Amino acid sequence: MEFKIRAAAKEDCEEIFRMIMELAVFENMPDQVKISHRELENHGFGPNPLFECLVAEVPQEEKSKEGFTVVGYALYFYTYSTWRARALHLEDLYVMPEFRGNGIGKGLLSKVAEVAKTQQCARLQLSVLDWNTPSRDFYSAKGAQDLTVSEGWHLIRFDGENLDNLAKEAPKDGR
Amino acid sequence: MEFKIRAAAKEDCEEIFRMIMELAVFENMPDQVKISHRELENHGFGPNPLFECLVAEVPQEEKSKEGFTVVGYALYFYTYSTWRARALHLEDLYVMPEFRGNGIGKGLLSKVAEVAKTQQCARLQLSVLDWNTPSRDFYSAKGAQDLTVSEGWHLIRFDGENLDNLAKEAPKDGR
């Protein structure tokens, strides 16, 4: 199947947001999505973009059952390691189920790797759910290291009330 | 013990770098540090800073055995979640061993939480090693969720040859 990978434009946000919802449903956490496609536009395509995004597009004649031609996306941003400096974090990589098996996911991932190299990032990192075996196998086959398994890294989060309470305990006037 | 938490300045980079090395030694990966304090200066205090940093300072009369007064740091940057928008990632939180037990770590963490709230971040996230029980207990006591345990998130990394190879496979001219 023919497909094209290109940088996302503001006009793609409605399609990207549709796929963010599809991915959240797949990950069994659809109620966790608290943003809208308008916010996505503002956050990614304003004066200080908070992320960058690539989309995969198929020709009209290959469009999905529902008529979609933007069928995958890779959303990423830059981070910093005190050991290795600039790094790239791949937040989402998604291809619509009916378009899988055509190399689109691999195309998106390798394009993101190319961006990482161009931007002097020594690392490309991402998070994956342990039960998502197809994705874990895919990354592993491409040579990725599972740092949670090999080094024992755990992901920790403060949010909601915990974050509020912690912030309230901050020392005042710098003390 | 009296201490002050303040935003790091370029002049603090030599001290921060010393503590980055101390932390890497504690984590059993000192050979992983590939940056210098000069790079830290350029990356954090140039026109487009890649991170922000807080330091904890004690008065001269409380200085360390070796004469240091900057005794802890918290280095962080902003990330993006397609579910919750802007987030804060705490890359390093460190207090020199001889100054632990004085609330400095808690002071740094709660100050970072305050920054997160001020910057409209819905989440504060970080990674911790599974054998680092004191840190895991510390975060847990402050209400953090271990997402690797509760939801099964694994941290995946491409670097070195794997990243190079992946980048070389990127589709050319957008295809």
CSV table of C-alpha atoms in Angstrom, one decimal:
chain,number,residue,atom,x,y,z
A,1,MET,CA,0.0,0.0,0.0
A,2,GLU,CA,1.2,3.4,-0.9
A,3,PHE,CA,1.5,6.0,1.9
A,4,LYS,CA,3.2,9.3,2.6
A,5,ILE,CA,4.7,10.5,5.9
A,6,ARG,CA,4.7,14.3,6.4
A,7,ALA,CA,4.9,16.9,9.1
A,8,ALA,CA,1.5,17.5,10.6
A,9,ALA,CA,-0.1,20.9,10.0
A,10,LYS,CA,-2.7,22.7,12.2
A,11,GLU,CA,-5.4,21.5,9.8
A,12,ASP,CA,-4.6,17.9,10.7
A,13,CYS,CA,-5.5,18.3,14.4
A,14,GLU,CA,-9.1,17.1,14.1
A,15,GLU,CA,-7.8,13.9,12.5
A,16,ILE,CA,-5.0,13.5,15.0
A,17,PHE,CA,-7.4,14.1,17.8
A,18,ARG,CA,-9.7,11.4,16.4
A,19,MET,CA,-6.8,8.9,16.5
A,20,ILE,CA,-5.7,10.0,20.0
A,21,MET,CA,-9.2,8.9,21.1
A,22,GLU,CA,-8.9,5.6,19.2
A,23,LEU,CA,-5.5,4.9,20.9
A,24,ALA,CA,-7.0,5.8,24.3
A,25,VAL,CA,-9.9,3.4,23.7
A,26,PHE,CA,-7.4,0.7,22.7
A,27,GLU,CA,-5.4,1.3,25.9
A,28,ASN,CA,-8.6,1.0,27.9
A,29,MET,CA,-8.4,4.6,29.2
A,30,PRO,CA,-10.7,6.7,27.0
A,31,ASP,CA,-12.0,8.7,30.0
A,32,GLN,CA,-8.4,9.9,30.6
A,33,VAL,CA,-8.4,12.2,27.5
A,34,LYS,CA,-9.1,15.7,28.9
A,35,ILE,CA,-8.1,17.8,25.9
A,36,SER,CA,-9.9,18.8,22.7
A,37,HIS,CA,-8.7,19.1,19.1
A,38,ARG,CA,-8.7,22.9,19.6
A,39,GLU,CA,-6.3,22.7,22.4
A,40,LEU,CA,-4.1,20.4,20.3
A,41,GLU,CA,-4.0,23.1,17.7
A,42,ASN,CA,-3.0,25.7,20.2
A,43,HIS,CA,-0.4,23.6,21.9
A,44,GLY,CA,1.3,22.3,18.8
A,45,PHE,CA,0.9,25.0,16.3
A,46,GLY,CA,1.2,28.3,18.2
A,47,PRO,CA,4.3,30.4,18.8
A,48,ASN,CA,5.9,28.0,21.3
A,49,PRO,CA,4.9,24.5,20.2
A,50,LEU,CA,4.8,22.0,23.0
A,51,PHE,CA,5.2,19.0,20.6
A,52,GLU,CA,5.8,18.1,17.0
A,53,CYS,CA,3.9,15.5,15.0
A,54,LEU,CA,4.2,13.4,11.8
A,55,VAL,CA,1.1,12.0,10.0
A,56,ALA,CA,0.8,9.1,7.6
A,57,GLU,CA,-1.5,9.6,4.7
A,58,VAL,CA,-2.9,7.2,2.1
A,59,PRO,CA,-4.3,8.2,-1.4
A,60,GLN,CA,-8.0,8.8,-1.7
A,61,GLU,CA,-8.5,5.4,-3.4
A,62,GLU,CA,-7.1,3.7,-0.3
A,63,LYS,CA,-9.2,5.6,2.2
A,64,SER,CA,-10.7,3.9,5.3
A,65,LYS,CA,-14.2,2.6,5.5
A,66,GLU,CA,-15.3,5.9,7.1
A,67,GLY,CA,-13.5,7.9,4.4
A,68,PHE,CA,-10.3,8.8,6.4
A,69,THR,CA,-7.0,9.3,4.5
A,70,VAL,CA,-4.8,10.3,7.5
A,71,VAL,CA,-4.4,6.9,9.1
A,72,GLY,CA,-1.5,7.2,11.5
A,73,TYR,CA,0.5,9.6,13.6
A,74,ALA,CA,3.6,10.0,15.7
A,75,LEU,CA,3.6,12.7,18.3
A,76,TYR,CA,6.9,13.6,20.0
A,77,PHE,CA,8.8,16.3,21.9
A,78,TYR,CA,12.3,17.0,23.2
A,79,THR,CA,13.5,16.1,26.7
A,80,TYR,CA,16.9,16.4,28.5
A,81,SER,CA,19.1,13.8,30.1
A,82,THR,CA,21.8,14.9,32.6
A,83,TRP,CA,23.8,12.0,31.3
A,84,ARG,CA,23.3,12.4,27.5
A,85,ALA,CA,21.9,15.9,27.0
A,86,ARG,CA,19.1,16.4,24.4
A,87,ALA,CA,16.8,13.4,23.8
A,88,LEU,CA,13.5,12.7,22.0
A,89,HIS,CA,10.4,11.3,23.6
A,90,LEU,CA,7.9,9.6,21.4
A,91,GLU,CA,4.6,10.2,23.2
A,92,ASP,CA,2.2,8.4,20.8
A,93,LEU,CA,2.7,6.1,17.8
A,94,TYR,CA,-0.5,4.9,16.2
A,95,VAL,CA,-1.7,3.3,13.0
A,96,MET,CA,-5.5,2.6,12.4
A,97,PRO,CA,-6.1,-1.2,12.7
A,98,GLU,CA,-7.3,-1.6,9.1
A,99,PHE,CA,-4.0,-0.1,7.8
A,100,ARG,CA,-1.6,-2.2,9.9
A,101,GLY,CA,0.9,-4.6,8.3
A,102,ASN,CA,1.8,-2.2,5.5
A,103,GLY,CA,5.0,-0.8,7.1
A,104,ILE,CA,3.3,2.5,8.1
A,105,GLY,CA,4.2,2.1,11.8
A,106,LYS,CA,7.8,1.3,10.9
A,107,GLY,CA,7.8,4.3,8.5
A,108,LEU,CA,6.7,6.6,11.2
A,109,LEU,CA,9.1,5.3,13.8
A,110,SER,CA,12.1,5.4,11.5
A,111,LYS,CA,11.2,8.9,10.4
A,112,VAL,CA,11.1,10.0,14.1
A,113,ALA,CA,14.5,8.3,14.6
A,114,GLU,CA,15.8,10.4,11.7
A,115,VAL,CA,14.4,13.6,13.4
A,116,ALA,CA,16.2,12.5,16.6
A,117,LYS,CA,19.5,12.2,14.8
A,118,THR,CA,19.1,15.5,12.9
A,119,GLN,CA,18.3,17.2,16.2
A,120,GLN,CA,21.4,15.7,17.9
A,121,CYS,CA,19.4,13.5,20.3
A,122,ALA,CA,21.4,10.5,21.6
A,123,ARG,CA,18.2,8.7,22.6
A,124,LEU,CA,14.7,8.1,21.5
A,125,GLN,CA,12.5,7.0,24.4
A,126,LEU,CA,8.9,6.0,24.8
A,127,SER,CA,6.5,4.1,27.2
A,128,VAL,CA,4.5,1.0,26.4
A,129,LEU,CA,2.0,-1.0,28.4
A,130,ASP,CA,3.1,-4.4,29.5
A,131,TRP,CA,0.1,-6.3,28.0
A,132,ASN,CA,0.6,-4.6,24.6
A,133,THR,CA,2.7,-7.4,23.3
A,134,PRO,CA,2.5,-6.5,19.6
A,135,SER,CA,4.0,-3.1,20.3
A,136,ARG,CA,6.6,-4.5,22.7
A,137,ASP,CA,7.7,-7.1,20.1
A,138,PHE,CA,7.8,-4.4,17.4
A,139,TYR,CA,10.1,-2.1,19.4
A,140,SER,CA,12.2,-5.0,20.5
A,141,ALA,CA,12.6,-6.3,16.9
A,142,LYS,CA,13.9,-2.9,15.9
A,143,GLY,CA,16.6,-3.2,18.6
A,144,ALA,CA,15.1,-1.2,21.5
A,145,GLN,CA,16.0,-1.9,25.1
A,146,ASP,CA,13.2,-2.3,27.7
A,147,LEU,CA,14.7,-0.3,30.5
A,148,THR,CA,12.1,-1.3,33.0
A,149,VAL,CA,13.2,-4.9,32.5
A,150,SER,CA,17.0,-4.4,32.1
A,151,GLU,CA,17.7,-1.6,34.6
A,152,GLY,CA,14.5,-1.6,36.7
A,153,TRP,CA,13.1,1.9,35.9
A,154,HIS,CA,9.6,2.6,37.2
A,155,LEU,CA,7.4,5.5,36.1
A,156,ILE,CA,6.1,7.6,39.0
A,157,ARG,CA,3.3,10.2,38.8
A,158,PHE,CA,1.8,13.0,41.0
A,159,ASP,CA,-1.4,14.5,39.8
A,160,GLY,CA,-4.8,15.8,41.1
A,161,GLU,CA,-5.0,16.2,44.8
A,162,ASN,CA,-1.5,14.7,45.5
A,163,LEU,CA,0.1,17.3,43.3
A,164,ASP,CA,-2.0,20.1,44.8
A,165,ASN,CA,-1.1,19.0,48.3
A,166,LEU,CA,2.6,18.8,47.5
A,167,ALA,CA,2.6,22.3,45.9
A,168,LYS,CA,0.9,23.7,49.0
A,169,GLU,CA,3.8,22.4,51.1
A,170,ALA,CA,6.4,24.3,49.1
A,171,PRO,CA,8.8,26.4,51.3
A,172,LYS,CA,7.8,30.1,51.1
A,173,ASP,CA,10.1,33.0,50.2
A,174,GLY,CA,12.8,30.6,49.0
A,175,ARG,CA,13.1,28.8,52.3
B,1,MET,CA,19.1,22.7,59.6
B,2,GLU,CA,18.5,26.0,57.7
B,3,PHE,CA,18.5,25.8,53.9
B,4,LYS,CA,17.3,27.9,51.0
B,5,ILE,CA,15.8,26.7,47.7
B,6,ARG,CA,16.4,29.0,44.7
B,7,ALA,CA,16.4,28.9,40.9
B,8,ALA,CA,19.8,27.7,39.6
B,9,ALA,CA,22.0,30.2,37.8
B,10,LYS,CA,24.7,29.5,35.2
B,11,GLU,CA,27.3,29.9,37.9
B,12,ASP,CA,25.9,26.9,39.7
B,13,CYS,CA,26.6,24.4,36.9
B,14,GLU,CA,29.9,23.3,38.2
B,15,GLU,CA,28.2,22.4,41.5
B,16,ILE,CA,25.2,20.8,39.8
B,17,PHE,CA,27.5,18.8,37.6
B,18,ARG,CA,29.4,17.5,40.6
B,19,MET,CA,26.1,16.3,42.1
B,20,ILE,CA,25.0,14.7,38.7
B,21,MET,CA,28.2,12.6,39.0
B,22,GLU,CA,27.4,11.8,42.6
B,23,LEU,CA,23.9,10.6,41.7
B,24,ALA,CA,25.2,8.5,38.7
B,25,VAL,CA,27.7,6.8,41.1
B,26,PHE,CA,24.9,6.1,43.5
B,27,GLU,CA,22.8,4.6,40.6
B,28,ASN,CA,25.8,2.4,39.7
B,29,MET,CA,26.1,4.1,36.2
B,30,PRO,CA,28.9,6.7,36.5
B,31,ASP,CA,30.3,5.8,33.0
B,32,GLN,CA,26.9,6.8,31.5
B,33,VAL,CA,27.5,10.5,32.1
B,34,LYS,CA,28.7,11.9,28.7
B,35,ILE,CA,28.2,15.6,29.3
B,36,SER,CA,30.4,18.2,31.0
B,37,HIS,CA,29.5,21.2,33.2
B,38,ARG,CA,30.2,23.5,30.2
B,39,GLU,CA,27.5,21.7,28.2
B,40,LEU,CA,25.2,22.0,31.1
B,41,GLU,CA,25.7,25.7,31.1
B,42,ASN,CA,25.0,26.0,27.4
B,43,HIS,CA,22.0,23.6,27.5
B,44,GLY,CA,20.3,25.2,30.5
B,45,PHE,CA,21.2,28.9,30.4
B,46,GLY,CA,21.4,29.8,26.7
B,47,PRO,CA,18.7,31.4,24.6
B,48,ASN,CA,16.5,28.2,24.4
B,49,PRO,CA,17.0,26.4,27.7
B,50,LEU,CA,16.5,22.6,27.5
B,51,PHE,CA,15.8,22.4,31.2
B,52,GLU,CA,15.2,24.3,34.4
B,53,CYS,CA,16.9,23.7,37.8
B,54,LEU,CA,16.4,24.5,41.5
B,55,VAL,CA,19.3,24.2,44.0
B,56,ALA,CA,19.3,23.8,47.8
B,57,GLU,CA,21.9,25.9,49.6
B,58,VAL,CA,23.0,25.8,53.2
B,59,PRO,CA,24.7,28.7,55.1
B,60,GLN,CA,28.6,28.7,55.2
B,61,GLU,CA,28.6,27.5,58.8
B,62,GLU,CA,26.7,24.3,57.7
B,63,LYS,CA,28.9,23.6,54.7
B,64,SER,CA,29.9,20.0,53.8
B,65,LYS,CA,33.1,18.3,54.8
B,66,GLU,CA,34.6,19.3,51.5
B,67,GLY,CA,33.3,22.9,51.8
B,68,PHE,CA,30.2,22.7,49.6
B,69,THR,CA,27.2,24.9,50.3
B,70,VAL,CA,25.1,23.8,47.3
B,71,VAL,CA,23.9,20.5,48.6
B,72,GLY,CA,21.0,19.4,46.5
B,73,TYR,CA,19.3,20.0,43.2
B,74,ALA,CA,16.1,19.3,41.2
B,75,LEU,CA,16.4,19.4,37.4
B,76,TYR,CA,13.2,19.3,35.3
B,77,PHE,CA,11.6,20.2,32.0
B,78,TYR,CA,8.2,20.3,30.4
B,79,THR,CA,6.6,17.5,28.4
B,80,TYR,CA,3.3,17.0,26.7
B,81,SER,CA,0.5,14.4,27.2
B,82,THR,CA,-2.1,13.9,24.5
B,83,TRP,CA,-4.5,13.2,27.3
B,84,ARG,CA,-3.7,16.0,29.7
B,85,ALA,CA,-1.6,18.5,27.8
B,86,ARG,CA,1.4,20.2,29.5
B,87,ALA,CA,3.2,18.2,32.1
B,88,LEU,CA,6.4,18.5,34.1
B,89,HIS,CA,9.1,15.8,34.1
B,90,LEU,CA,11.5,15.7,37.1
B,91,GLU,CA,14.7,14.3,35.6
B,92,ASP,CA,16.9,14.4,38.8
B,93,LEU,CA,16.2,15.0,42.5
B,94,TYR,CA,19.3,14.7,44.6
B,95,VAL,CA,20.5,15.7,48.1
B,96,MET,CA,24.0,15.0,49.3
B,97,PRO,CA,24.0,12.0,51.8
B,98,GLU,CA,25.3,14.0,54.8
B,99,PHE,CA,22.4,16.5,54.4
B,100,ARG,CA,19.6,14.0,54.2
B,101,GLY,CA,16.9,13.9,56.8
B,102,ASN,CA,16.6,17.6,57.0
B,103,GLY,CA,13.6,18.1,54.7
B,104,ILE,CA,15.7,19.3,51.8
B,105,GLY,CA,14.5,16.6,49.4
B,106,LYS,CA,10.9,17.3,50.3
B,107,GLY,CA,11.5,21.1,50.0
B,108,LEU,CA,12.9,20.6,46.5
B,109,LEU,CA,10.1,18.2,45.4
B,110,SER,CA,7.3,20.5,46.7
B,111,LYS,CA,8.9,23.5,45.1
B,112,VAL,CA,8.9,21.6,41.8
B,113,ALA,CA,5.2,20.8,42.4
B,114,GLU,CA,4.5,24.4,42.9
B,115,VAL,CA,6.3,25.2,39.6
B,116,ALA,CA,4.1,22.5,37.9
B,117,LYS,CA,0.9,24.1,39.2
B,118,THR,CA,2.1,27.6,38.2
B,119,GLN,CA,2.8,26.4,34.7
B,120,GLN,CA,-0.6,24.7,34.3
B,121,CYS,CA,0.9,21.2,34.4
B,122,ALA,CA,-1.7,18.5,35.4
B,123,ARG,CA,1.1,16.0,36.1
B,124,LEU,CA,4.5,15.8,37.7
B,125,GLN,CA,6.3,12.6,36.5
B,126,LEU,CA,9.7,11.0,37.2
B,127,SER,CA,11.5,7.7,36.9
B,128,VAL,CA,13.0,5.7,39.8
B,129,LEU,CA,15.0,2.5,40.0
B,130,ASP,CA,13.2,-0.4,41.5
B,131,TRP,CA,16.0,-1.2,44.1
B,132,ASN,CA,16.0,2.5,45.2
B,133,THR,CA,13.6,1.7,48.1
B,134,PRO,CA,14.2,4.9,50.1
B,135,SER,CA,13.2,7.1,47.0
B,136,ARG,CA,10.3,4.9,46.1
B,137,ASP,CA,9.0,5.1,49.7
B,138,PHE,CA,9.6,8.8,49.8
B,139,TYR,CA,7.5,9.4,46.6
B,140,SER,CA,4.8,6.9,47.7
B,141,ALA,CA,4.5,8.7,51.1
B,142,LYS,CA,3.9,11.9,49.3
B,143,GLY,CA,1.0,10.3,47.4
B,144,ALA,CA,2.6,9.4,44.1
B,145,GLN,CA,1.4,6.5,42.0
B,146,ASP,CA,3.8,3.9,40.6
B,147,LEU,CA,2.4,3.6,37.1
B,148,THR,CA,4.7,0.7,36.2
B,149,VAL,CA,3.0,-1.3,39.0
B,150,SER,CA,-0.5,0.1,38.7
B,151,GLU,CA,-0.9,0.3,34.9
B,152,GLY,CA,2.1,-1.6,33.6
B,153,TRP,CA,4.0,1.1,31.8
B,154,HIS,CA,7.5,0.1,30.6
B,155,LEU,CA,10.3,2.5,29.6
B,156,ILE,CA,11.7,1.7,26.1
B,157,ARG,CA,14.9,3.2,24.6
B,158,PHE,CA,16.6,3.4,21.3
B,159,ASP,CA,20.2,4.7,21.3
B,160,GLY,CA,23.6,4.1,19.7
B,161,GLU,CA,23.6,1.7,16.7
B,162,ASN,CA,19.9,0.9,17.1
B,163,LEU,CA,18.9,4.5,16.7
B,164,ASP,CA,21.4,5.0,13.8
B,165,ASN,CA,20.0,1.9,12.0
B,166,LEU,CA,16.4,2.9,12.5
B,167,ALA,CA,17.1,6.5,11.2
B,168,LYS,CA,18.8,5.0,8.1
B,169,GLU,CA,15.6,3.1,7.2
B,170,ALA,CA,13.4,6.3,7.2
B,171,PRO,CA,11.3,6.7,4.0
B,172,LYS,CA,12.9,9.2,1.7
B,173,ASP,CA,11.2,12.2,0.1
B,174,GLY,CA,8.3,11.8,2.4
B,175,ARG,CA,7.4,8.3,1.3
